[in-house]
CSV table of C-alpha atoms in Angstrom, one decimal:
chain,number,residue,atom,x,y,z
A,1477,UNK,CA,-8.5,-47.8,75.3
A,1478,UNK,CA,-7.5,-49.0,72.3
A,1479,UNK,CA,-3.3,-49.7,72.0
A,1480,UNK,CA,-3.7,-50.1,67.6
A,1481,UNK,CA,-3.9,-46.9,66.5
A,1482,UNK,CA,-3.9,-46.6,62.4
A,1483,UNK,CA,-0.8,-44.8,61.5
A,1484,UNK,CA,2.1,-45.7,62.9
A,1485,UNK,CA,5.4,-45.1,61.0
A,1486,UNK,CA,6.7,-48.7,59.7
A,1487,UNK,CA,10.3,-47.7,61.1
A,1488,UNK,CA,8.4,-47.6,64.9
A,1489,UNK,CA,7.1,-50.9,63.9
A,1490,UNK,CA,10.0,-52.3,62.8
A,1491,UNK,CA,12.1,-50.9,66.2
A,1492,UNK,CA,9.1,-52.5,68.9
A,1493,UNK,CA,10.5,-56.2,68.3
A,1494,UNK,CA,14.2,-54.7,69.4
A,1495,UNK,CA,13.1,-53.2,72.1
A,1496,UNK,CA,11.2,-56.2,72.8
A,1497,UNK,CA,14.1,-58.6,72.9
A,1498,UNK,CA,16.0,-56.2,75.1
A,1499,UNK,CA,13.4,-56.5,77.8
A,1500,UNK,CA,13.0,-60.0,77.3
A,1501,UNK,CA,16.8,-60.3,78.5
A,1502,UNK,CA,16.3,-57.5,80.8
A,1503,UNK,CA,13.4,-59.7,82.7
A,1504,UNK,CA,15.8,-62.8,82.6
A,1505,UNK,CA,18.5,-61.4,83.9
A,1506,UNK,CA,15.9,-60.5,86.7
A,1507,UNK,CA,15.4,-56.4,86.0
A,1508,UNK,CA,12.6,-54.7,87.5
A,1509,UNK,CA,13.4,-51.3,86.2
A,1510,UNK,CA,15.1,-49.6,83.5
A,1511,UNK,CA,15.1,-46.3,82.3
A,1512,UNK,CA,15.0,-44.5,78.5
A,1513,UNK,CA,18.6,-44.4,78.9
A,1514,UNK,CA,20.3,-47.7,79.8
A,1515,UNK,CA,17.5,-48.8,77.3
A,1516,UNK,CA,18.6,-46.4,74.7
A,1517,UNK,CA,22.6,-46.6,75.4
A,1518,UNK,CA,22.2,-50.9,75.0
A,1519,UNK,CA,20.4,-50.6,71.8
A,1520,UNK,CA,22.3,-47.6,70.4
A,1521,UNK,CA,19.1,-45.7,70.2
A,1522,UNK,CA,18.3,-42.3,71.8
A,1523,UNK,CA,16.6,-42.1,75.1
A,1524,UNK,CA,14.1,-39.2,73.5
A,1525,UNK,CA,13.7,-42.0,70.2
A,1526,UNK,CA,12.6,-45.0,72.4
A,1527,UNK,CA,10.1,-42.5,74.1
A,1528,UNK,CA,8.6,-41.0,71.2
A,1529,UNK,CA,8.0,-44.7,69.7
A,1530,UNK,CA,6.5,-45.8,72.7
A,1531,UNK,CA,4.1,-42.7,72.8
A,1532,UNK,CA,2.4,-44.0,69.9
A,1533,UNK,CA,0.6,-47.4,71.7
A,1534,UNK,CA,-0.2,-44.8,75.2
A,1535,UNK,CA,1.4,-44.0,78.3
A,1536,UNK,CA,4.2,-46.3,79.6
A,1537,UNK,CA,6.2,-45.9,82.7
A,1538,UNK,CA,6.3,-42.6,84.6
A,1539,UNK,CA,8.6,-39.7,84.2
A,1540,UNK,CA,12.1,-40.1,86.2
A,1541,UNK,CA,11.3,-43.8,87.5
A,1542,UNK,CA,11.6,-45.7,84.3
A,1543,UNK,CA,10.0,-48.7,82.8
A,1544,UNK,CA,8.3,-51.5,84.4
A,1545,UNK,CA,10.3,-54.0,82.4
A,1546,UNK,CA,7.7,-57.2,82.3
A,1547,UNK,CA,4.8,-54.6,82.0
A,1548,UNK,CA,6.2,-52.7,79.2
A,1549,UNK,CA,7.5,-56.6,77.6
A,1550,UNK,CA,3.8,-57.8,78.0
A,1551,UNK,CA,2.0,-54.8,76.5
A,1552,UNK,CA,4.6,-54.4,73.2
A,1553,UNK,CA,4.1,-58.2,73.0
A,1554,UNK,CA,0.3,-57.8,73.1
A,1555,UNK,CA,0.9,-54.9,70.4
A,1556,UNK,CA,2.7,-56.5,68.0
A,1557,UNK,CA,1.1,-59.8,68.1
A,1558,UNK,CA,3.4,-61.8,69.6
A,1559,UNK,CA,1.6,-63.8,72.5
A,1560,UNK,CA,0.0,-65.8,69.8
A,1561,UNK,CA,1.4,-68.7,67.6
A,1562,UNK,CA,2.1,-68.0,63.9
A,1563,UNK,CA,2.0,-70.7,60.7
A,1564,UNK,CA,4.7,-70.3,58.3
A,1565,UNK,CA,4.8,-71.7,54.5
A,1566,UNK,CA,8.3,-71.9,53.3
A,1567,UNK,CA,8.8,-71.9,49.6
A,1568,UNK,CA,12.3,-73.7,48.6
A,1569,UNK,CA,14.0,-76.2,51.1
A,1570,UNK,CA,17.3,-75.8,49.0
A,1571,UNK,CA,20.5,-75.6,51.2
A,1572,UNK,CA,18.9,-71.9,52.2
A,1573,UNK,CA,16.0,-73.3,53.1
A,1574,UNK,CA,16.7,-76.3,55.1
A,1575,UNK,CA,18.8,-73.6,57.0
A,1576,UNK,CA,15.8,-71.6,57.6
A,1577,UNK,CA,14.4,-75.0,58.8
A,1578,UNK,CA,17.0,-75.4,60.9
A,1579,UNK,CA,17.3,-72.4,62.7
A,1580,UNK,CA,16.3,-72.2,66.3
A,1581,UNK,CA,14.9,-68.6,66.5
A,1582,UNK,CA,11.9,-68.9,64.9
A,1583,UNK,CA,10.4,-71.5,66.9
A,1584,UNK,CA,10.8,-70.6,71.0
A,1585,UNK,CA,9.0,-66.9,69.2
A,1586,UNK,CA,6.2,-68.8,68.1
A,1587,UNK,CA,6.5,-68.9,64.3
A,1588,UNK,CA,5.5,-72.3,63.1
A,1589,UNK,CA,6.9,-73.7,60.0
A,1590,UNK,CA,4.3,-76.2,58.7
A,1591,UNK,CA,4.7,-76.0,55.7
A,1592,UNK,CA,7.6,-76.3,53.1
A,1593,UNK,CA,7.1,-76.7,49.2
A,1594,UNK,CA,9.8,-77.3,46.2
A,1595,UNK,CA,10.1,-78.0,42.5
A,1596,UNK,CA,12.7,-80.7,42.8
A,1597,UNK,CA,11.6,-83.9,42.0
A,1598,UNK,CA,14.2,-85.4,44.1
A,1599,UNK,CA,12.8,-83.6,47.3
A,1600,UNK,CA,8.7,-83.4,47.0
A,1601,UNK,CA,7.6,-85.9,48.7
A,1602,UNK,CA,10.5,-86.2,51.5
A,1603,UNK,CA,10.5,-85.4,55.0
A,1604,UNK,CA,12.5,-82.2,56.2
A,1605,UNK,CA,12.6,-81.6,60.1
A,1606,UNK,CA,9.5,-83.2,60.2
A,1607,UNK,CA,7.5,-81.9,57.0
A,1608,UNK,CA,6.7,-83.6,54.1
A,1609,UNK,CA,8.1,-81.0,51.0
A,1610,UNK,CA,4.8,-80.4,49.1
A,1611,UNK,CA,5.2,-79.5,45.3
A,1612,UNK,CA,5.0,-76.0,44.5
A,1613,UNK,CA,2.7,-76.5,41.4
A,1614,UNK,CA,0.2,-77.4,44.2
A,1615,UNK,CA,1.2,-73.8,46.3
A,1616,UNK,CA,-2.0,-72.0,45.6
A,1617,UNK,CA,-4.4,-74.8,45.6
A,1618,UNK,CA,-2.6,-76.0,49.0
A,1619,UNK,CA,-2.7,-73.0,50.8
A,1620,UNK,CA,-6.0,-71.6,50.1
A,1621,UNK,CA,-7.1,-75.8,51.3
A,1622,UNK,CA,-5.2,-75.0,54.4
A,1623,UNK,CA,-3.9,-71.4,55.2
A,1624,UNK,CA,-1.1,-69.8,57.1
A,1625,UNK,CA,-0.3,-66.5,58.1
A,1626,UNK,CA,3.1,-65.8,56.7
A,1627,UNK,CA,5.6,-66.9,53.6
A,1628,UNK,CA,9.3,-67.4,53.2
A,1629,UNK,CA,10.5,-67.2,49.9
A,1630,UNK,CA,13.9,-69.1,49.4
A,1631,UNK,CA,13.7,-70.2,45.8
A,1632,UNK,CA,16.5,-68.5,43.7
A,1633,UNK,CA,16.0,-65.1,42.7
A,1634,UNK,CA,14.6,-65.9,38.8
A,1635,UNK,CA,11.5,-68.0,40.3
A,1636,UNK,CA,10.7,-65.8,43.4
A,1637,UNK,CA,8.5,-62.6,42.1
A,1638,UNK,CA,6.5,-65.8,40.4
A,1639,UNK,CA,6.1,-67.6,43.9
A,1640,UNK,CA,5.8,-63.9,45.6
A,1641,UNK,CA,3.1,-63.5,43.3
A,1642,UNK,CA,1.4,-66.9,44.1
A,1643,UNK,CA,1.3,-66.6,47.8
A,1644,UNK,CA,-0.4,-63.4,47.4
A,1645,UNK,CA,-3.2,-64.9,45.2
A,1646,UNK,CA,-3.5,-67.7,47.7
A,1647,UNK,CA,-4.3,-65.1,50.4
A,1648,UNK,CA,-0.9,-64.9,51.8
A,1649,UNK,CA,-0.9,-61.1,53.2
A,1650,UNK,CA,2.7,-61.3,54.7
A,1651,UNK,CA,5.7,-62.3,53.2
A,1652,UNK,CA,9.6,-62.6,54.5
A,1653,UNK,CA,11.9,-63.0,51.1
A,1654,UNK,CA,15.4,-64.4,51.2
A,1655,UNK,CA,15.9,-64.0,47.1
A,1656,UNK,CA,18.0,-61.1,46.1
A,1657,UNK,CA,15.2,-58.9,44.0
A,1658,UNK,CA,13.2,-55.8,43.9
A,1659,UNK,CA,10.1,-58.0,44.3
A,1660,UNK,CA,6.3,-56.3,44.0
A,1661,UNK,CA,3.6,-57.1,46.3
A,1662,UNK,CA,-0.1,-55.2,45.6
A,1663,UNK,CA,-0.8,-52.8,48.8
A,1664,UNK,CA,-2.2,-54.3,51.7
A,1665,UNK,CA,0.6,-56.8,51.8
A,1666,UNK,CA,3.4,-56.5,53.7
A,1667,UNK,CA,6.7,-58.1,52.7
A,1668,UNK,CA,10.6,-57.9,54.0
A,1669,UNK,CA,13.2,-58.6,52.3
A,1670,UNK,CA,16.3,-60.5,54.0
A,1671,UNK,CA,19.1,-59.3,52.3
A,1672,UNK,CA,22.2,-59.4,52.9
A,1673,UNK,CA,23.9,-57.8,50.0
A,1674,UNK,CA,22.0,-54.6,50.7
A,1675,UNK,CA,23.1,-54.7,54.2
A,1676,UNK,CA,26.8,-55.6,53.5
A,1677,UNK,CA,26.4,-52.4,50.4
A,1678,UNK,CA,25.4,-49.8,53.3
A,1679,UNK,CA,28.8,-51.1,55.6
A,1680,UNK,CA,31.3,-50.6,52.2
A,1681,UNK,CA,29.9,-47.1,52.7
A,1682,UNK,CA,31.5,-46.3,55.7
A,1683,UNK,CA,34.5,-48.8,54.8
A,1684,UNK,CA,35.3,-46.9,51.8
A,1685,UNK,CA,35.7,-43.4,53.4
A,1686,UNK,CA,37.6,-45.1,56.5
A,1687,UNK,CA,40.2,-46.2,53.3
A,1688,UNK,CA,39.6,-42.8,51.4
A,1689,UNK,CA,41.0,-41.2,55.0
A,1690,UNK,CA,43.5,-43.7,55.3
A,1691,UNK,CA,45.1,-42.5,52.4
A,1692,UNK,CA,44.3,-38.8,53.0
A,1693,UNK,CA,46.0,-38.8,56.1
A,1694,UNK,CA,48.8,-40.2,54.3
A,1695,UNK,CA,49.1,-37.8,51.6
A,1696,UNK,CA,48.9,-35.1,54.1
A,1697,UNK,CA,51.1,-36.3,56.6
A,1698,UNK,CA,53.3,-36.6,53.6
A,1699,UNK,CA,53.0,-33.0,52.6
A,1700,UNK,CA,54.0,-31.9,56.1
B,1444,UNK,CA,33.9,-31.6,44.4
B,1445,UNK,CA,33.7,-34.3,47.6
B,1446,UNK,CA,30.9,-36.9,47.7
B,1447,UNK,CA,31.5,-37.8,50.8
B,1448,UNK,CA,30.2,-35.2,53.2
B,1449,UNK,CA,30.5,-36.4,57.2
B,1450,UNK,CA,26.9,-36.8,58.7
B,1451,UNK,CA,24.5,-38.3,56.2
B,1452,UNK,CA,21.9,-40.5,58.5
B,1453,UNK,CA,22.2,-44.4,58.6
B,1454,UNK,CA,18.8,-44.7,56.9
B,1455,UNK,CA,19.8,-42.8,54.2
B,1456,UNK,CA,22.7,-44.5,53.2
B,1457,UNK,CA,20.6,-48.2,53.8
B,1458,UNK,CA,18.3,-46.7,51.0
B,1459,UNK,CA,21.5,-46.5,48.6
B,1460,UNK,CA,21.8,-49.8,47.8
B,1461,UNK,CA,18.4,-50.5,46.9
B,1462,UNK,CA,18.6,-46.9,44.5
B,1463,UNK,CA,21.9,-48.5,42.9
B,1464,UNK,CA,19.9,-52.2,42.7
B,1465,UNK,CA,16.4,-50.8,40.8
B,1466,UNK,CA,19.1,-48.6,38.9
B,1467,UNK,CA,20.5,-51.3,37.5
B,1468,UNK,CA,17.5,-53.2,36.7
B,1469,UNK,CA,16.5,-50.4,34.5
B,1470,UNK,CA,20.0,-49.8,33.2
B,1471,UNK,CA,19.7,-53.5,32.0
B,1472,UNK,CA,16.4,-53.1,30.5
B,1473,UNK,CA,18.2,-50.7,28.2
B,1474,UNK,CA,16.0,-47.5,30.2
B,1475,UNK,CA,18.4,-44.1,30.0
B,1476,UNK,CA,16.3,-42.1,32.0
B,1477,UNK,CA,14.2,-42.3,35.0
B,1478,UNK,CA,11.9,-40.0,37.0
B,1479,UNK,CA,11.8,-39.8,40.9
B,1480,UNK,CA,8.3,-40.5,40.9
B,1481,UNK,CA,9.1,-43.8,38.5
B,1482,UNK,CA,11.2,-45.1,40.4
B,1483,UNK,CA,9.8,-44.0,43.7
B,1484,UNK,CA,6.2,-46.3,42.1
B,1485,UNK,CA,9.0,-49.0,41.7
B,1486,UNK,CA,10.5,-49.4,45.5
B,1487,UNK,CA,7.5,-47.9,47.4
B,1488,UNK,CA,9.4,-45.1,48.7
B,1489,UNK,CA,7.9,-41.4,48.0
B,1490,UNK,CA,9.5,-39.0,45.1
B,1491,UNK,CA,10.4,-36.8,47.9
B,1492,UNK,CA,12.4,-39.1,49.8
B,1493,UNK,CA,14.4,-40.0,47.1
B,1494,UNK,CA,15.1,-36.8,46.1
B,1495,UNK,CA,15.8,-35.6,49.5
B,1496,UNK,CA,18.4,-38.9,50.0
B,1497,UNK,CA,20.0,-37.9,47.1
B,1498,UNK,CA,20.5,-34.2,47.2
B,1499,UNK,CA,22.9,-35.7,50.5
B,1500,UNK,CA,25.5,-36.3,47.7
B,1501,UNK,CA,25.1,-33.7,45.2
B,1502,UNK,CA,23.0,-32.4,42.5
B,1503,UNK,CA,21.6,-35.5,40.1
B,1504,UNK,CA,19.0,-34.8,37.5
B,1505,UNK,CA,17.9,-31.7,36.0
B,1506,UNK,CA,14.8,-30.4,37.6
B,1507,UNK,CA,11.3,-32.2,35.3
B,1508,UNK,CA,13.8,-34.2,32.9
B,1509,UNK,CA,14.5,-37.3,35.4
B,1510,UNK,CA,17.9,-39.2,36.6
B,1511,UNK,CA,20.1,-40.4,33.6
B,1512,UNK,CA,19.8,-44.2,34.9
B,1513,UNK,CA,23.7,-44.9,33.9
B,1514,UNK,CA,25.0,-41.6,35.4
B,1515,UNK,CA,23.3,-42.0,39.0
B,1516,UNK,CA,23.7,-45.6,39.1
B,1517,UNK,CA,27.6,-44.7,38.1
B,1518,UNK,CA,27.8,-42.1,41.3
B,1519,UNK,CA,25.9,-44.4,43.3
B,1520,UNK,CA,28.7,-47.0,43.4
B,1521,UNK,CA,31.4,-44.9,43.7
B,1522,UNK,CA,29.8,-43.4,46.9
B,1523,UNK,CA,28.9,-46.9,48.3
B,1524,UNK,CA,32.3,-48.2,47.4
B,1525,UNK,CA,30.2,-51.1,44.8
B,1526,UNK,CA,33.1,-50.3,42.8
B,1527,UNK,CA,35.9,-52.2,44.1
B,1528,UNK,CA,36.0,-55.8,46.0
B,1529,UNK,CA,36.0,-56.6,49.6
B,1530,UNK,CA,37.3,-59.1,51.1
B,1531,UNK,CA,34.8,-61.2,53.9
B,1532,UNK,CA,35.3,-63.9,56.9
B,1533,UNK,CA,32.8,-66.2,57.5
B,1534,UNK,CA,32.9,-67.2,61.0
B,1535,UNK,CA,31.2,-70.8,61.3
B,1536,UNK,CA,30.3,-73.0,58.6
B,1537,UNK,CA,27.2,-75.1,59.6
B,1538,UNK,CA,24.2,-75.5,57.7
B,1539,UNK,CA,23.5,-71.9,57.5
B,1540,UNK,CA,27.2,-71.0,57.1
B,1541,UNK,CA,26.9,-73.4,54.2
B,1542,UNK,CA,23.8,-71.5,52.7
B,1543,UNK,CA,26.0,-68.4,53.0
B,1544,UNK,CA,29.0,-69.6,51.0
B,1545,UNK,CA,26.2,-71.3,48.1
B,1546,UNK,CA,24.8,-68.0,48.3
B,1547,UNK,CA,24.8,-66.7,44.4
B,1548,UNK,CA,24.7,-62.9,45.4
B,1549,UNK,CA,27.9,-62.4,47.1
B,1550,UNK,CA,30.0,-62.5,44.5
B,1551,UNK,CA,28.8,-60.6,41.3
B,1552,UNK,CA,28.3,-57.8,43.6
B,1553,UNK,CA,31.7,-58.0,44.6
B,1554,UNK,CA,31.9,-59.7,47.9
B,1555,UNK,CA,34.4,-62.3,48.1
B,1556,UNK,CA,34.5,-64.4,51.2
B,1557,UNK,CA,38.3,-65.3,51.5
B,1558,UNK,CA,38.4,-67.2,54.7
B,1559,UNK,CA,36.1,-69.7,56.6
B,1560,UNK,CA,36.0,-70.6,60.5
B,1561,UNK,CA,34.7,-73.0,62.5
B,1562,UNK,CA,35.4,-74.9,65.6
B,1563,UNK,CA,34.2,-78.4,65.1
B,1564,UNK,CA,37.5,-80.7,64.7
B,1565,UNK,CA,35.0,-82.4,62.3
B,1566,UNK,CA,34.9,-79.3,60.1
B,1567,UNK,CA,38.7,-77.6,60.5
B,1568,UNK,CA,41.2,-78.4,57.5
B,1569,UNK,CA,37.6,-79.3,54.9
B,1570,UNK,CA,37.5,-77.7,52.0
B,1571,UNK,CA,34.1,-76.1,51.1
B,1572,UNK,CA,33.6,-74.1,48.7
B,1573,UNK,CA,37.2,-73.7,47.9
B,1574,UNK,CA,37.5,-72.6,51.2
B,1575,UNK,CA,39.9,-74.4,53.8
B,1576,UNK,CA,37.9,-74.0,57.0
B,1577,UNK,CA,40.3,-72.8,59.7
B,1578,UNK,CA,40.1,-73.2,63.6
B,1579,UNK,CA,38.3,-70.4,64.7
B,1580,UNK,CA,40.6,-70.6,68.0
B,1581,UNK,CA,43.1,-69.0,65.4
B,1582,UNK,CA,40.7,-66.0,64.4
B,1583,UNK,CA,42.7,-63.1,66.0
B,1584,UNK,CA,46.0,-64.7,64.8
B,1585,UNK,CA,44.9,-65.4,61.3
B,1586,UNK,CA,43.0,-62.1,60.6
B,1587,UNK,CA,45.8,-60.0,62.1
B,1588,UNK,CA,48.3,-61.8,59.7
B,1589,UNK,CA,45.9,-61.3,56.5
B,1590,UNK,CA,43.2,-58.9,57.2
B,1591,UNK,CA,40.1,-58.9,55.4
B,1592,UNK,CA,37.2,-56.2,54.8
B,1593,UNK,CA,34.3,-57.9,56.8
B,1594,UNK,CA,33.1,-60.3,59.3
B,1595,UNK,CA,30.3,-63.0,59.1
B,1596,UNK,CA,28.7,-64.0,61.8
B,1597,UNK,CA,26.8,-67.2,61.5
B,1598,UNK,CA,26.9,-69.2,64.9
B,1599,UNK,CA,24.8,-70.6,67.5
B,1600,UNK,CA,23.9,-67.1,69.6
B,1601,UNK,CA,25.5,-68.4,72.9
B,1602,UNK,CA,28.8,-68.1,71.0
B,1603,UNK,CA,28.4,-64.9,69.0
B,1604,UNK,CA,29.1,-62.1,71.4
B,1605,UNK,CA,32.6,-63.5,72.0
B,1606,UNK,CA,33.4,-64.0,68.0
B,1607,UNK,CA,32.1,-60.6,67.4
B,1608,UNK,CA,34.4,-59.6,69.9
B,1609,UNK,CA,37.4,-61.4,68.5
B,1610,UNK,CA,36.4,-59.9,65.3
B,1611,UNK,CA,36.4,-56.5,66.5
B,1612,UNK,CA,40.0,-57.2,68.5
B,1613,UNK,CA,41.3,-58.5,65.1
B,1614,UNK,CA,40.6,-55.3,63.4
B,1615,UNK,CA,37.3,-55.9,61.6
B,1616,UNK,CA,35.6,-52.8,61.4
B,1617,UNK,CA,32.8,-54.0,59.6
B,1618,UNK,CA,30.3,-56.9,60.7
B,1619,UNK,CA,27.4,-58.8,59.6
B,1620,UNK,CA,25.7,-60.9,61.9
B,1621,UNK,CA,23.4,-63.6,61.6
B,1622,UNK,CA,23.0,-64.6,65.1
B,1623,UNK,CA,19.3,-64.1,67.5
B,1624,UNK,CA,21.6,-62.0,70.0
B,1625,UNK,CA,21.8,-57.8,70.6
B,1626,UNK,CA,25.1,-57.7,69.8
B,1627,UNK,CA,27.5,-55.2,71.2
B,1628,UNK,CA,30.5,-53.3,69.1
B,1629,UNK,CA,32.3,-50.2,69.8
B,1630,UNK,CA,31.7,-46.9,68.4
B,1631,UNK,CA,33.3,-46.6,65.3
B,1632,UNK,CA,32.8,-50.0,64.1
B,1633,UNK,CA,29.8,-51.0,62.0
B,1634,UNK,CA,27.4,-54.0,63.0
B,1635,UNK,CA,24.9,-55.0,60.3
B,1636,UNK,CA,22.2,-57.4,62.3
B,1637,UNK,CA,20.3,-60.5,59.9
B,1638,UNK,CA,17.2,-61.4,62.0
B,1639,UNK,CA,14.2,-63.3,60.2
B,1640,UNK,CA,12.2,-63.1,63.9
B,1641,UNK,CA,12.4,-59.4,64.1
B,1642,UNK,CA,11.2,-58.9,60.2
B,1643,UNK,CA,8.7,-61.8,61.2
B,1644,UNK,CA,7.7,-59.7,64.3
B,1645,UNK,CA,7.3,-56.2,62.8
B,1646,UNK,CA,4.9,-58.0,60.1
B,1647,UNK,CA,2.5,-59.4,62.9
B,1648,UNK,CA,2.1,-56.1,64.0
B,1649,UNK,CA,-0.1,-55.9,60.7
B,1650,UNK,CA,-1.4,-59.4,60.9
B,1651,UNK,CA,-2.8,-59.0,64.2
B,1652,UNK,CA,-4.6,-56.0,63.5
B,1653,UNK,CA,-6.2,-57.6,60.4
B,1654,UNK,CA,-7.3,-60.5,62.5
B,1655,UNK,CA,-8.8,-58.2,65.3
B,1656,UNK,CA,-10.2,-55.9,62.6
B,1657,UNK,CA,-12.0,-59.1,61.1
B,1658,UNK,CA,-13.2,-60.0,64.9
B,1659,UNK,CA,-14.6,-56.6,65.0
B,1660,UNK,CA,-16.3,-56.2,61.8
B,1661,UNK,CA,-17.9,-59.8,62.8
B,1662,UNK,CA,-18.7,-58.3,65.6
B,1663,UNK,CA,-19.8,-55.0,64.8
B,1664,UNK,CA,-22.0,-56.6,61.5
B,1665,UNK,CA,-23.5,-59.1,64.4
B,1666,UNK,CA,-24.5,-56.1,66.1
B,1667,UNK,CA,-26.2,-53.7,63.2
């Protein structure tokens, strides 16, 4: 029984890693069981969502007793991949990317940075966290010498559809980018954007009506 | 005429922002009109969907001539509230809090982060950025006395939960975290999560099938 099928909605992809980390706290706290539910109502998803997205990979836990927690965490780990170690390039160790370096989530998950590259003279060549910055003239030539799975783009935005562009014609088939464009990638390759003016744009939505009522209700009130 | 009907979907109004962003692109190339399909080509979203996201707010475009690139983009920051400025709080200011306040996109877009906390002695009454970094034991206190727009969220996860929560008890209605946790907020208040691992872990959902796809056609071609 094969647990890939071929079309799987990227927005079911993209939800597996949440539920994922839910579990994965679930198991530490100890949890043997947990139901569509208390699954849904801790990630502010429906119970009937998280059951249709799990139907895709097969059957998993049985009707009215809930999820195996570590069963269920072992097969969506299988699934998406994560039981194995990734290699990262990172493009830019500006003040972004040293963050990115910094940050202690990627690691304990298994994605690897070994690699970092930059244009500045005054860091190629220097150790950051324990890699020597590469330069980025050398990207393509590097990478297809020595591969790795995925790419972070950190350069500013003018540079980064050049170095998205690059990583895909060193082979690079999966790309994470931090710079604040509509970047192009051919099909087969899969990028995400971390963004967060986009995200911060969708919130103003719901700010802006919240003020648009405020002053409703006022002008009402003030009518009564 | 409102624009603002209740119960558009979350995932429509996360598409907004990237609408308003190629929109402006084009407007800046000096385009005047674009079709659904152009710019569905452009963002990788079907004609269809952004027609359907758009007929939410109202009738744009006349049937087989296209959007009017100014006009939409125009409508699209009124509705998303792109219009005006907001006013964020950046709660901790280490090395990726730092990469937050460098961050070039903030600010054109009209996102102004006002106020900086921390709660390293070593950091408290620093300027950065133009930004006097305040104790974030005074959070509540500070943002009750001058409230801003939105929160950001950009310490170690161990400490998140209870500044989201302090955020939330200040009045922010509006929060973007940076933090590895599954944070918690009430209803009614909006929680925007920024997590490299879970873009990293949706992508090697497609990496891994590549790589067993490989180990099959090996195998398979070993076979014939």
């Amino acid at each position: 029984m094969t647990v890939n099928p071929p079309d799987i909605p990227g927005v079911v992809i993209s939800r597996l890693p949440v539920y994922a980390r839910a579990l994965a706290l679930l198991r530490a706290e100890g949890r043997e069981v947990v139901s569509s539910q208390e699954l849904g109502q801790e990630l502010g998803v429906t119970p009937a969502q998280i059951r249709k997205d799990l139907s895709y990979f097969g059957r998993f836990g049985k009707q009215g007793r809930g999820y195996n927690v570590g069963l269920l965490l072992d097969q969506l780990r299988t699934i998406l991949g994560l039981d194995r170690e990734w290699r990262l390039a990172l493009v830019g160790v500006g003040r972004l990317g040293q963050a990115i370096l910094g940050y202690g989530g990627f690691s304990p998950q298994g994605f690897k940075v070994v690699r970092a590259f930059d244009s500045d003279p005054a860091r190629i060549g220097t150790a950051i966290d324990h890699l020597i910055v590469e330069d980025v003239a050398d990207l393509e030539e590097s990478l297809r010498n020595d591969p790795v799975d995925i790419g972070i783009v950190a350069v500013p935005g003018d540079y980064a559809q050049e170095v998205i562009d690059t990583l895909v014609a060193s082979g690079v088939q999966s790309i994470l980018n931090y710079a604040p464009i509509v970047s192009r990638v051919p099909a087969g390759v899969h990028l995400k954007q971390i963004d967060p003016v986009l995200e911060l744009q969708s919130m103003t939505y719901h700010l802006k009506r919240l003020q648009d009522q405020g002053g409703q209700d006022a002008l009402s009130s003030g009518k009564a």
